[in-house]
Coordinates of C-alpha atoms in Angstrom, one line a residue:
X1 CA 74.6 136.3 93.9
X2 CA 76.6 133.1 94.8
X3 CA 80.3 133.1 95.1
X4 CA 82.3 131.5 92.3
X5 CA 82.5 127.8 93.4
X6 CA 83.2 124.9 91.1
X7 CA 80.2 122.6 90.9
X8 CA 80.8 119.4 92.8
X9 CA 83.4 120.8 95.0
X10 CA 83.3 120.2 98.8
X11 CA 82.3 123.8 99.3
X12 CA 79.3 123.2 97.1
X13 CA 78.2 120.2 99.3
X14 CA 75.6 120.6 102.1
X15 CA 76.9 121.7 105.4
X16 CA 76.8 118.1 106.6
X17 CA 80.3 117.3 107.8
X18 CA 80.1 113.7 106.7
X19 CA 79.0 114.7 103.2
X20 CA 82.0 117.1 103.0
X21 CA 84.3 114.3 104.3
X22 CA 83.0 111.9 101.7
X23 CA 83.5 114.4 98.9
X24 CA 87.0 115.2 100.0
X25 CA 88.0 111.5 100.3
X26 CA 86.5 110.5 97.0
X27 CA 88.2 113.4 95.2
X28 CA 91.5 112.4 96.9
X29 CA 91.1 108.7 96.0
X30 CA 90.4 109.5 92.4
X31 CA 94.0 110.5 91.6
X32 CA 95.8 107.7 93.4
X33 CA 95.4 105.3 96.4
X34 CA 95.9 106.9 99.8
X35 CA 96.4 105.6 103.3
X36 CA 93.9 106.1 106.0
X37 CA 96.3 108.5 107.7
X38 CA 96.8 110.6 104.5
X39 CA 93.0 110.9 104.2
X40 CA 92.6 111.7 107.9
X41 CA 95.3 114.5 107.6
X42 CA 93.6 115.9 104.5
X43 CA 90.2 116.0 106.3
X44 CA 91.9 117.7 109.3
X45 CA 93.3 120.3 107.0
X46 CA 89.8 120.9 105.6
X47 CA 88.5 121.4 109.2
X48 CA 86.2 118.4 109.0
X49 CA 85.2 117.4 112.6
X50 CA 87.0 114.3 113.9
X51 CA 83.8 112.4 114.5
X52 CA 82.6 112.9 111.0
X53 CA 86.0 112.1 109.6
X54 CA 86.3 108.9 111.6
X55 CA 82.8 107.8 110.5
X56 CA 83.6 108.3 106.8
X57 CA 87.0 106.7 107.1
X58 CA 85.6 103.7 108.9
X59 CA 82.9 103.3 106.2
X60 CA 85.5 103.7 103.3
X61 CA 87.7 101.1 105.0
X62 CA 84.7 98.7 105.4
X63 CA 83.8 98.9 101.7
X64 CA 87.4 98.6 100.6
X65 CA 88.1 102.1 99.3
X66 CA 90.8 102.5 101.9
X67 CA 93.1 99.4 102.3
X68 CA 96.4 100.2 103.9
X69 CA 97.7 96.7 103.3
X70 CA 97.0 96.8 99.5
X71 CA 98.4 100.3 99.4
X72 CA 101.6 99.1 101.1
X73 CA 102.0 96.1 98.8
X74 CA 101.5 98.3 95.7
X75 CA 103.9 100.9 97.1
X76 CA 106.6 98.3 97.7
X77 CA 106.2 96.8 94.3
X78 CA 106.3 100.1 92.5
X79 CA 109.1 101.7 94.5
X80 CA 111.3 98.6 94.6
X81 CA 111.0 98.0 90.9
X82 CA 111.0 101.6 89.7
X83 CA 113.5 103.3 92.0
X84 CA 115.4 100.2 93.3
X85 CA 114.8 101.1 96.9
X86 CA 115.9 98.7 99.7
X87 CA 113.6 97.3 102.3
X88 CA 114.9 99.8 104.9
X89 CA 113.9 102.8 102.7
X90 CA 110.6 101.2 101.8
X91 CA 109.7 100.7 105.4
X92 CA 110.6 104.3 106.2
X93 CA 108.5 105.6 103.3
X94 CA 105.5 103.5 104.4
X95 CA 105.9 104.8 108.0
X96 CA 105.9 108.3 106.7
X97 CA 102.7 107.6 104.8
X98 CA 101.1 106.5 108.0
X99 CA 101.0 102.7 107.4
X100 CA 100.9 100.6 110.5
X101 CA 104.4 99.1 111.2
X102 CA 103.1 95.6 111.1
X103 CA 101.3 96.1 107.8
X104 CA 104.4 97.8 106.4
X105 CA 106.6 94.9 107.6
X106 CA 104.3 92.4 105.8
X107 CA 104.5 94.4 102.6
X108 CA 108.3 94.8 102.8
X109 CA 108.7 91.0 103.3
X110 CA 107.6 90.6 99.6
X111 CA 111.1 91.8 98.8
X112 CA 113.6 89.0 99.5
X113 CA 117.4 89.2 99.7
X114 CA 117.9 88.2 96.1
X115 CA 115.4 90.9 94.9
X116 CA 117.3 93.5 96.9
X117 CA 120.7 92.4 95.7
X118 CA 119.5 92.3 92.0
X119 CA 118.0 95.8 92.3
X120 CA 121.3 97.1 93.8
X121 CA 123.3 95.5 91.1
X122 CA 121.1 97.1 88.4
X123 CA 121.5 100.5 90.0
X124 CA 125.2 100.2 90.3
X125 CA 125.7 98.9 86.7
X126 CA 123.6 101.7 85.3
X127 CA 125.5 104.4 87.2
X128 CA 129.0 102.8 86.9
X129 CA 128.9 103.3 83.1
X130 CA 128.8 107.0 83.6
X131 CA 131.8 106.9 85.9
X132 CA 134.3 105.2 83.6
X133 CA 136.7 108.2 83.7
X134 CA 136.8 108.3 87.5
X135 CA 139.4 106.5 89.6
X136 CA 138.1 103.4 91.4
X137 CA 138.1 105.0 94.9
X138 CA 136.0 108.0 93.8
X139 CA 133.6 105.7 91.8
X140 CA 133.3 103.4 94.8
X141 CA 132.6 106.2 97.2
X142 CA 129.9 107.7 94.9
X143 CA 128.2 104.4 94.2
X144 CA 128.2 103.4 97.9
X145 CA 126.6 106.8 98.7
X146 CA 123.9 106.3 96.1
X147 CA 123.1 102.9 97.5
X148 CA 123.1 104.2 101.1
X149 CA 120.6 106.9 100.1
X150 CA 118.4 104.2 98.7
X151 CA 118.5 102.3 102.0
X152 CA 121.0 99.5 101.3
X153 CA 123.2 98.2 104.1
X154 CA 127.0 99.0 103.9
X155 CA 127.9 95.3 103.5
X156 CA 125.6 94.7 100.6
X157 CA 126.5 97.9 99.0
X158 CA 130.2 97.2 99.2
X159 CA 129.8 93.7 97.8
X160 CA 127.7 94.9 94.9
X161 CA 129.9 97.8 94.1
X162 CA 133.1 95.6 94.2
X163 CA 131.4 93.0 91.9
X164 CA 130.3 95.6 89.3
X165 CA 133.6 97.5 89.3
X166 CA 135.6 94.3 89.0
X167 CA 133.4 93.4 86.1
X168 CA 133.9 96.8 84.5
X169 CA 137.6 96.6 85.0
X170 CA 137.7 93.1 83.4
X171 CA 135.7 94.4 80.4
X172 CA 138.1 97.4 80.1
X173 CA 141.1 95.0 80.1
X174 CA 139.5 92.8 77.4
X175 CA 138.8 95.8 75.2
X176 CA 142.4 97.1 75.7
X177 CA 143.7 93.7 74.6
X178 CA 141.6 93.9 71.4
X179 CA 143.4 97.2 70.5
X180 CA 146.7 95.3 70.0
X181 CA 147.5 93.0 67.1
X182 CA 149.0 89.5 67.4
X183 CA 152.5 90.8 67.9
X184 CA 151.5 93.2 70.7
X185 CA 151.7 96.4 68.6
X186 CA 148.9 98.8 68.0
X187 CA 147.5 98.4 64.5

C-alpha cells in the first residue's frame, strides 16, 4: 500500500532532483512572485541538490518565470503605495528578499523625493487625527517614531510632522472661532 501523498505533490514526482525542483518552484510561484534567492532557499529546505536547483533556477530565469528586477519594481510599487514605506525601508526589505543591491537600487529609484514626502504626509495626516487629545510634544514624538519605523529620515519626518500638526492646530483654532457668536460670546 502506498503512503498517503497528495497527487501532484513533489513527493509524488519521480526521484529526478530536477523534476522535484521544478515542481517545488512552480508550486511556490503559483501563490506570488518570488526572488531567485527565495526559491533557492526553498529548494535547499527540501534537500534538492545544489546542481539540480541551479539548473532549474537558471532555466526559470531564462524563460522569465524568475525575474528579480520585475519582482523588485512590483514590490516597491506595492509597499510604497500600500504601506507608505520610505526608500530606505524598501531597500532593506529587498535585500532581505535576496534581490541584488544594484537591482534593488534601480527599483527604489522609481520613488522620487516628492513621492516619499507625499506618502509621509498621508501617513501623518491619517495618524494625527487619532492623536487630537494628545499634547503636541507627545503627538510629535509618536508620529516621528512611526515615520522612523517606516524608514524616513529624521529631517523629512520632522518637517512633515510639523507641517501636519501646524495644519491641525490651525483647523482647531478655526473651529474654536466658529463656536463664538459675533460678540465673542458662546451661543
